[in-house]
Structure formats: structure tokens, C-alpha cells
Amino acid sequence: MSLDLSLYLVTDPALCARRGLEATVMAAVRGGVSVVQLRDKHVSDAEMIVQAKRLKALLDEYEVPLIINDRLEVALASGADGLHIGQGDGDPAEARRVLGDDALIGLSVQTLEQLAQVDVEHLDYLGLGPVFATPTKPDHAAPLGLEGLARLVRASPLPTVAIGGLTLINAREVMASGTDGLAVVSALCTAADPAMAAQEFLAQYPF
């Protein structure tokens, strides 16, 4: 699948619980979400594979790629479109070898030092952040802020998506950094209307 990073939904099982994960995701996709990352730190691989297969079948109708967070075996077994890994959570070269040339593989980057070590050959995009402090990932690195984000975007050899504390209030400022898109968790997962929230995010973009 092609990679459009403009609005990248990262799921959170607790935040999606009220409406249900699949209903929340698909509402957001109908509003314009262009990538979905399935992230769940607590369920087993077997449970996550079942969930991923269900989501993949739904997302294929919209030609929206499904990315799995961290778990290479889940990405492979579920037939997902790709994998996103954090620093120290996996090897891009191994992910590429296992998932193949067509997989979409992303890596989280927080510093210029990490950026300098990026394996360009085996990656498709970088997740930059956290831009702001966020309760959805309490163990995150120190926030980059807008200036720190802009520095990473300018130095990045790959397309980028910003993540961490992103809301409708700051979306326009974050996009002004030059990043290719926004990765959003709570502002979509907890929205009263995820489709409308997605549309409102896209309306803030300078394109």
C-alpha cells in the first residue's frame, strides 16, 4: 500500500473502549485517517493477531494500511501492512527481512543522535516525538517542543510523522514544522465523533 502519513491514528485500547476499538478506528478512517497503528502493550500476541486480522479486513476496503506497534510476529502472522518499532524494540533490517520489501516500516526517533543512526535502507518513515508531554505514554522521553521537532524534520532523510500531545489546538503549529503528518491518539480515540475530529484535524493542515 502507498504511505500517506497525513493523519496517523495510534490506537489505545482503554481510550477506545467506550465505543469499541473497531468502531472507533473505522469512524476515524471515514473522516480521513490515512494510517492506523494497532498498539496494545498488554494483550498476548495471539489476541493481538486476532484483532489485527479483523482490522486489516476492514481497512483494506478503504486502502488504509495497518501498522503493528513493536510486535514483529504479530505483523507477520496477521498479514498487516507494516511494523513500527521504538528505539531498542527491534531491528529494522530484521523486520525488512521477515516482512519483505513491500512492508511499511517505521522507527521512533527522539534525538539528532538517534537520527544519525537511522537505517535508511530498511525504513519507510520516522515517528518524531513526543512533541509535547502526553499521558498516553507516561514513560516517554523529554518532549521535543516545536523547535526540537523542526530540527529533526529538517535533518530527517525520510518522511516523518509527529506524535505526542497533539490536539486540534496545536495541529497547525506542528504541521508548520514541515512534518508530513500527525500521529494522534487520545484526540481521536476519545472524540465524541471520531470522523468529525479527523476532518477537523485535516482542516488545520497547510495543504
XYZ file of N, CA and C in Angstrom:
621
model
N 0.837 -1.197 0.000
C 0.000 0.000 0.000
C 0.872 1.248 0.000
N 0.332 2.324 -0.568
C 1.060 3.586 -0.538
C 1.025 4.167 0.879
N 1.978 5.042 1.164
C 2.100 5.597 2.509
C 1.745 7.072 2.499
N 0.623 7.393 3.101
C 0.178 8.769 3.295
C 0.139 9.011 4.795
N 1.091 9.773 5.287
C 1.236 9.967 6.729
C 0.382 11.104 7.288
N -0.439 11.721 6.471
C -1.079 12.974 6.880
C -1.832 12.878 8.203
N -2.601 11.824 8.409
C -3.291 11.664 9.694
C -3.206 10.196 10.104
N -2.398 9.941 11.119
C -1.951 8.608 11.508
C -2.535 8.317 12.889
N -3.476 7.405 12.939
C -4.136 7.061 14.199
C -3.368 5.959 14.911
N -3.015 6.199 16.171
C -2.409 5.181 17.032
C -3.465 4.775 18.053
N -3.806 3.498 18.084
C -4.890 3.071 18.960
C -4.427 2.905 20.405
N -5.352 3.130 21.294
C -5.158 2.895 22.720
C -6.398 2.132 23.198
N -6.232 0.898 23.680
C -7.406 0.081 23.995
C -8.308 0.687 25.065
N -7.716 1.333 26.048
C -8.536 1.926 27.107
C -9.318 3.126 26.594
N -8.662 3.965 25.796
C -9.321 5.174 25.296
C -10.385 4.858 24.247
N -10.227 3.722 23.559
C -11.209 3.322 22.544
C -12.326 2.454 23.117
N -12.247 2.145 24.407
C -13.145 1.144 24.985
C -14.616 1.553 24.953
N -14.911 2.818 25.126
C -16.313 3.241 25.228
C -17.085 2.920 23.947
N -16.479 3.219 22.816
C -17.144 2.962 21.537
C -16.798 1.585 20.988
N -15.629 1.081 21.387
C -15.111 -0.161 20.815
C -14.004 0.164 19.835
N -12.966 -0.650 19.848
C -11.786 -0.357 19.034
C -12.118 -0.268 17.552
N -12.776 -1.272 17.022
C -13.031 -1.285 15.585
C -13.953 -0.150 15.164
N -14.987 0.120 15.944
C -15.912 1.206 15.614
C -15.200 2.551 15.648
N -14.321 2.741 16.640
C -13.574 3.996 16.746
C -12.645 4.169 15.557
N -11.911 3.122 15.248
C -10.962 3.187 14.125
C -11.684 3.481 12.818
N -12.738 2.778 12.554
C -13.401 2.941 11.261
C -14.104 4.292 11.140
N -14.610 4.815 12.238
C -15.176 6.168 12.191
C -14.086 7.174 11.845
N -12.921 7.038 12.475
C -11.819 7.948 12.200
C -11.338 7.819 10.760
N -11.323 6.607 10.242
C -10.920 6.386 8.847
C -11.912 7.050 7.893
N -13.177 6.937 8.192
C -14.171 7.590 7.331
C -14.001 9.110 7.345
N -13.420 9.627 8.426
C -13.159 11.065 8.496
C -11.862 11.482 7.829
N -11.039 10.519 7.418
C -9.827 10.876 6.689
C -8.524 10.338 7.237
N -8.550 9.537 8.306
C -7.319 8.930 8.805
C -6.680 8.109 7.689
N -5.361 8.268 7.511
C -4.679 7.659 6.369
C -3.814 6.458 6.732
N -3.505 6.276 8.015
C -2.742 5.133 8.507
C -3.286 4.784 9.889
N -3.350 3.489 10.204
C -3.748 3.052 11.539
C -2.637 2.178 12.115
N -2.198 2.534 13.315
C -1.238 1.693 14.041
C -1.964 1.033 15.210
N -1.911 -0.289 15.240
C -2.511 -1.043 16.347
C -1.467 -1.171 17.448
N -1.741 -0.544 18.574
C -0.813 -0.569 19.707
C -1.559 -1.053 20.950
N -1.027 -2.093 21.566
C -1.599 -2.608 22.807
C -0.483 -3.318 23.557
N -0.090 -2.758 24.673
C 1.060 -3.274 25.421
C 0.702 -4.451 26.333
N -0.566 -4.788 26.430
C -0.987 -5.721 27.480
C -1.518 -7.061 26.985
N -2.113 -7.118 25.807
C -2.684 -8.389 25.357
C -1.587 -9.309 24.821
N -1.911 -10.584 24.732
C -0.969 -11.557 24.195
C -0.834 -11.383 22.688
N 0.225 -11.988 22.132
C 0.387 -11.969 20.678
C -0.817 -12.605 19.996
N -1.293 -13.726 20.538
C -2.413 -14.427 19.927
C -3.662 -13.549 19.867
N -3.936 -12.839 20.953
C -5.094 -11.943 20.972
C -4.916 -10.796 19.994
N -3.700 -10.286 19.919
C -3.442 -9.155 19.038
C -3.522 -9.570 17.568
N -3.127 -10.778 17.261
C -3.221 -11.278 15.891
C -4.678 -11.334 15.446
N -5.550 -11.837 16.318
C -6.974 -11.895 16.001
C -7.525 -10.493 15.742
N -7.182 -9.550 16.614
C -7.651 -8.177 16.446
C -7.111 -7.563 15.164
N -5.841 -7.806 14.896
C -5.208 -7.235 13.705
C -5.848 -7.771 12.427
N -6.156 -9.048 12.398
C -6.793 -9.624 11.206
C -8.150 -8.995 10.951
N -8.905 -8.772 12.024
C -10.222 -8.133 11.860
C -10.075 -6.710 11.327
N -9.145 -5.966 11.918
C -8.934 -4.593 11.472
C -8.427 -4.540 10.043
N -7.508 -5.419 9.714
C -6.942 -5.451 8.370
C -8.034 -5.638 7.330
N -8.957 -6.552 7.583
C -10.047 -6.798 6.636
C -10.909 -5.555 6.448
N -11.169 -4.833 7.520
C -11.972 -3.612 7.438
C -11.224 -2.491 6.729
N -9.949 -2.342 7.046
C -9.164 -1.233 6.490
C -8.849 -1.426 5.021
N -8.752 -2.673 4.579
C -8.459 -2.934 3.169
C -9.497 -2.308 2.247
N -10.748 -2.250 2.701
C -11.803 -1.657 1.876
C -11.546 -0.177 1.618
N -10.818 0.462 2.519
C -10.515 1.889 2.387
C -9.082 2.128 1.899
N -8.356 1.050 1.645
C -6.957 1.129 1.228
C -6.122 1.929 2.232
N -6.422 1.715 3.512
C -5.671 2.337 4.610
C -4.773 1.272 5.232
N -3.458 1.510 5.283
C -2.560 0.486 5.826
C -2.686 0.304 7.330
N -2.517 -0.944 7.750
C -2.476 -1.279 9.167
C -1.031 -1.560 9.568
N -0.552 -0.806 10.539
C 0.797 -0.953 11.072
C 0.691 -1.529 12.485
N 1.545 -2.490 12.804
C 1.566 -3.080 14.147
C 2.689 -2.443 14.956
N 2.397 -2.089 16.187
C 3.394 -1.497 17.071
C 4.258 -2.578 17.697
N 5.550 -2.530 17.416
C 6.606 -3.318 18.089
C 6.630 -4.819 17.809
N 5.512 -5.466 17.616
C 5.471 -6.931 17.615
C 5.611 -7.496 16.199
N 6.814 -7.872 15.867
C 7.116 -8.387 14.531
C 6.307 -9.634 14.216
N 6.214 -10.548 15.169
C 5.490 -11.798 14.910
C 4.006 -11.546 14.659
N 3.453 -10.562 15.345
C 2.045 -10.213 15.111
C 1.873 -9.640 13.707
N 2.782 -8.760 13.321
C 2.703 -8.173 11.979
C 2.762 -9.248 10.908
N 3.639 -10.212 11.090
C 3.792 -11.286 10.106
C 2.567 -12.192 10.082
N 2.128 -12.641 11.249
C 1.036 -13.615 11.319
C -0.307 -13.033 10.900
N -0.483 -11.739 11.108
C -1.768 -11.114 10.806
C -1.875 -10.622 9.370
N -0.746 -10.587 8.660
C -0.764 -10.032 7.312
C -0.884 -8.526 7.288
N -0.510 -7.871 8.387
C -0.557 -6.409 8.450
C 0.366 -5.802 7.402
N 0.169 -4.523 7.136
C 0.934 -3.845 6.084
C 2.306 -3.395 6.542
N 2.552 -3.409 7.853
C 3.868 -2.992 8.302
C 4.023 -3.042 9.800
N 5.135 -2.474 10.247
C 5.550 -2.533 11.651
C 6.158 -1.201 12.037
N 5.841 -0.755 13.248
C 6.502 0.420 13.809
C 7.246 0.002 15.068
N 8.527 0.358 15.151
C 9.329 -0.040 16.297
C 9.922 1.184 16.981
N 10.121 1.049 18.293
C 10.763 2.086 19.067
C 12.258 1.859 19.154
N 12.955 2.817 19.692
C 14.386 2.663 19.915
C 14.627 1.478 20.847
N 15.418 0.523 20.400
C 15.715 -0.636 21.234
C 14.660 -1.714 21.217
N 13.575 -1.526 20.441
C 12.494 -2.506 20.428
C 12.554 -3.453 19.234
N 13.519 -3.273 18.377
C 13.600 -4.143 17.212
C 14.639 -3.639 16.236
N 14.943 -4.459 15.252
C 15.948 -4.153 14.249
C 15.268 -3.945 12.901
N 15.382 -2.754 12.310
C 14.738 -2.521 11.015
C 15.153 -3.513 9.939
N 16.429 -3.896 9.923
C 16.896 -4.842 8.906
C 16.220 -6.203 9.077
N 16.065 -6.651 10.316
C 15.392 -7.915 10.580
C 13.913 -7.823 10.214
N 13.287 -6.701 10.550
C 11.884 -6.511 10.192
C 11.707 -6.552 8.679
N 12.609 -5.916 7.960
C 12.522 -5.920 6.498
C 12.719 -7.327 5.950
N 13.666 -8.053 6.501
C 13.930 -9.419 6.040
C 12.703 -10.308 6.237
N 12.057 -10.174 7.394
C 10.922 -11.027 7.721
C 9.659 -10.607 6.959
N 9.418 -9.302 6.874
C 8.156 -8.810 6.321
C 8.203 -8.560 4.819
N 9.399 -8.422 4.267
C 9.520 -8.251 2.827
C 9.601 -6.804 2.380
N 9.880 -6.653 1.095
C 10.140 -5.327 0.533
C 8.925 -4.419 0.530
N 7.729 -4.998 0.490
C 6.523 -4.175 0.387
C 6.015 -3.670 1.736
N 6.558 -4.174 2.828
C 6.096 -3.756 4.158
C 6.461 -2.301 4.426
N 5.624 -1.640 5.202
C 5.882 -0.273 5.642
C 6.493 -0.338 7.034
N 7.721 0.132 7.170
C 8.427 0.017 8.445
C 8.825 1.397 8.941
N 8.439 1.688 10.178
C 8.722 2.975 10.794
C 9.506 2.811 12.081
N 10.195 3.867 12.458
C 11.020 3.877 13.664
C 10.798 5.167 14.430
N 10.694 5.063 15.753
C 10.576 6.251 16.600
C 11.947 6.874 16.821
N 12.007 8.188 16.714
C 13.254 8.933 16.910
C 12.970 10.131 17.806
N 13.856 10.328 18.790
C 13.686 11.452 19.715
C 14.826 12.478 19.652
N 15.970 12.097 19.113
C 17.147 12.978 19.159
C 17.881 12.986 17.827
N 18.705 14.006 17.643
C 19.539 14.079 16.446
C 20.549 12.936 16.417
N 20.992 12.506 17.595
C 21.932 11.390 17.663
C 21.281 10.112 17.138
N 20.048 9.858 17.534
C 19.326 8.696 17.018
C 19.090 8.826 15.513
N 18.792 10.040 15.084
C 18.543 10.280 13.671
C 19.775 9.948 12.833
N 20.936 10.251 13.358
C 22.181 9.984 12.631
C 22.425 8.495 12.424
N 21.789 7.665 13.247
C 21.979 6.217 13.154
C 20.871 5.516 12.360
N 19.987 6.280 11.775
C 18.823 5.702 11.103
C 19.243 4.833 9.916
N 18.627 3.673 9.833
C 18.875 2.704 8.765
C 17.966 3.038 7.579
N 18.415 3.964 6.758
C 17.573 4.467 5.665
C 17.160 3.351 4.702
N 18.025 2.406 4.498
C 17.775 1.353 3.520
C 16.558 0.509 3.871
N 16.298 0.343 5.172
C 15.245 -0.586 5.582
C 14.023 0.086 6.198
N 13.985 1.404 6.204
C 12.865 2.130 6.813
C 12.114 2.949 5.773
N 10.825 3.178 6.046
C 9.998 3.983 5.162
C 9.667 5.354 5.735
N 9.627 5.447 7.055
C 9.278 6.722 7.684
C 9.786 6.728 9.122
N 9.783 7.923 9.719
C 10.189 8.091 11.113
C 9.067 8.741 11.899
N 8.859 8.264 13.129
C 7.948 8.914 14.061
C 8.754 9.802 14.988
N 8.481 11.088 14.996
C 9.256 12.048 15.778
C 8.457 12.507 16.987
N 9.040 12.343 18.170
C 8.328 12.784 19.354
C 8.856 12.127 20.614
N 8.207 12.455 21.741
C 6.976 13.231 21.799
C 7.221 14.723 21.589
N 6.306 15.352 20.861
C 6.396 16.804 20.680
C 6.034 17.505 21.981
N 4.946 17.056 22.592
C 4.511 17.580 23.884
C 4.334 16.400 24.845
N 4.277 16.690 26.129
C 4.026 15.637 27.120
C 2.660 15.014 26.871
N 2.581 13.703 27.076
C 1.323 13.010 26.821
C 1.071 11.935 27.859
N -0.140 11.851 28.407
C -0.464 10.827 29.399
C -0.633 9.448 28.790
N -0.754 9.342 27.464
C -0.968 8.022 26.866
C 0.314 7.197 26.833
N 1.455 7.835 27.082
C 2.716 7.097 27.153
C 3.567 7.747 28.246
N 3.288 7.435 29.516
C 3.916 8.142 30.631
C 5.427 7.957 30.732
N 5.977 6.930 30.088
C 7.423 6.703 30.163
C 8.174 7.318 28.987
N 7.544 8.281 28.312
C 8.154 8.845 27.110
C 9.398 9.679 27.418
N 10.176 9.936 26.378
C 11.347 10.801 26.502
C 10.915 12.243 26.724
N 11.873 13.114 27.022
C 11.570 14.529 27.229
C 10.944 15.114 25.963
N 9.899 15.928 26.099
C 9.238 16.485 24.916
C 10.189 17.329 24.068
N 10.027 17.233 22.763
C 10.856 17.979 21.823
C 10.491 19.455 21.778
N 9.199 19.743 21.924
C 8.735 21.095 21.655
C 8.742 21.344 20.153
N 8.193 22.472 19.747
C 8.080 22.776 18.319
C 9.442 22.998 17.671
N 10.349 23.649 18.376
C 11.675 23.899 17.801
C 12.459 22.606 17.643
N 12.400 21.746 18.650
C 13.092 20.470 18.559
C 12.534 19.608 17.439
N 11.217 19.626 17.286
C 10.595 18.884 16.193
C 11.077 19.403 14.850
N 11.080 20.708 14.686
C 11.502 21.298 13.414
C 12.945 20.929 13.069
N 13.808 20.872 14.069
C 15.202 20.488 13.815
C 15.289 19.054 13.297
N 14.521 18.158 13.907
C 14.534 16.770 13.457
C 13.941 16.631 12.054
N 12.873 17.352 11.798
C 12.249 17.285 10.472
C 13.244 17.734 9.407
N 13.928 18.841 9.654
C 14.883 19.352 8.665
C 16.022 18.366 8.413
N 16.408 17.637 9.442
C 17.549 16.715 9.322
C 17.156 15.325 8.850
N 15.874 15.033 8.810
C 15.438 13.662 8.525
C 15.649 13.283 7.059
N 16.202 12.099 6.817
C 16.356 11.608 5.447
C 15.109 10.897 4.922
N 14.092 10.776 5.777
C 12.878 10.034 5.437
C 11.637 10.860 5.767
N 10.485 10.507 5.206
C 9.238 11.153 5.612
C 9.024 11.008 7.119
N 8.346 11.973 7.704
C 8.177 11.981 9.156
C 6.720 12.188 9.545
N 6.398 11.667 10.724
C 5.104 11.925 11.344
C 5.370 12.304 12.797
N 4.775 13.397 13.237
C 4.961 13.886 14.599
C 3.962 13.220 15.532
N 4.378 12.975 16.784
C 3.492 12.330 17.750
C 3.753 12.890 19.145
N 2.707 12.860 19.979
C 2.868 13.246 21.380
C 2.125 14.509 21.744
N 0.968 14.358 22.382
C 0.219 15.508 22.866
C -0.388 16.368 21.778
N -0.694 15.787 20.636
C -1.203 16.567 19.510
C -2.716 16.729 19.606
N -3.160 17.958 19.412
C -4.575 18.295 19.524
C -4.956 19.245 18.394
N -6.246 19.503 18.277
C -6.698 20.475 17.282
C -6.113 21.860 17.544
N -5.831 22.147 18.797
C -5.303 23.473 19.152
C -3.890 23.678 18.629
N -3.067 22.617 18.657
C -1.678 22.794 18.237
C -1.362 22.188 16.871
N -2.354 21.602 16.209
C -2.089 20.893 14.953
C -1.451 21.784 13.898
N -1.940 22.998 13.740
C -1.410 23.880 12.698
C 0.046 24.233 12.970
N 0.373 24.504 14.243
C 1.761 24.825 14.597
C 2.687 23.630 14.357
N 2.211 22.453 14.684
C 3.031 21.257 14.498
C 3.277 21.002 13.014
N 2.247 21.136 12.198
C 2.418 20.941 10.756
C 3.361 21.980 10.157
N 3.436 23.153 10.771
C 4.334 24.200 10.269
C 5.803 23.814 10.405
N 6.097 22.757 11.174
C 7.477 22.271 11.305
C 7.976 21.642 10.006
N 7.049 21.314 9.117
C 7.405 20.646 7.879
C 7.201 19.147 7.907
N 6.736 18.615 9.025
C 6.476 17.179 9.103
C 5.399 16.782 8.100
N 5.405 15.511 7.711
C 4.464 15.038 6.702
C 3.083 14.704 7.273
N 2.981 14.649 8.591
C 1.688 14.347 9.166
C 1.719 14.293 10.673
N 0.554 14.031 11.237
C 0.385 13.978 12.687
C -0.075 12.585 13.097
N 0.564 12.041 14.117
C 0.116 10.788 14.728
C -0.660 11.149 15.990
N -1.903 10.740 16.035
C -2.824 11.180 17.083
C -3.377 9.970 17.821
N -3.462 10.090 19.139
C -4.019 9.013 19.959
C -5.317 9.508 20.601
N -5.212 10.191 21.724
C -6.398 10.496 22.520
C -7.366 11.445 21.828
N -6.859 12.396 21.038
C -7.751 13.362 20.405
C -8.691 12.714 19.397
N -8.351 11.532 18.919
C -9.261 10.777 18.060
C -9.977 9.673 18.823
N -9.246 8.948 19.670
C -9.847 7.807 20.373
C -10.944 8.223 21.340
N -10.836 9.395 21.917
C -11.834 9.839 22.893
C -12.820 10.854 22.326
N -12.710 11.153 21.050
C -13.599 12.154 20.454
C -15.045 11.660 20.473
N -15.979 12.589 20.694
C -17.395 12.225 20.635
C -17.761 11.724 19.247
N -17.093 12.281 18.233
C -17.324 11.876 16.844
C -15.951 11.775 16.168
N -15.347 10.592 16.135
C -14.009 10.462 15.562
C -13.918 10.884 14.102
N -14.968 10.675 13.338
C -14.950 11.083 11.932
C -14.846 12.595 11.816
N -15.661 13.302 12.595
C -15.614 14.759 12.568
C -14.280 15.272 13.097
N -13.762 14.628 14.143
C -12.472 15.041 14.698
C -11.363 14.889 13.663
N -11.386 13.790 12.905
C -10.395 13.597 11.850
C -10.506 14.692 10.793
N -11.708 15.017 10.394
C -11.922 16.079 9.415
C -11.419 17.414 9.938
N -11.635 17.677 11.221
C -11.191 18.942 11.809
C -9.663 19.020 11.860
N -9.000 17.880 12.132
C -7.539 17.874 12.080
C -7.055 18.219 10.681
N -7.605 17.550 9.680
C -7.145 17.761 8.303
C -7.410 19.178 7.836
N -8.444 19.800 8.391
C -8.752 21.186 8.018
C -7.714 22.175 8.524
N -6.904 21.764 9.506
C -5.863 22.647 10.046
C -4.577 22.614 9.211
N -4.477 21.657 8.292
C -3.218 21.451 7.585
C -3.031 22.492 6.482
N -1.777 22.817 6.185
C -1.490 23.832 5.164
C -1.446 23.251 3.746
N -2.213 22.211 3.474
C -2.232 21.650 2.109
C -3.639 21.191 1.771
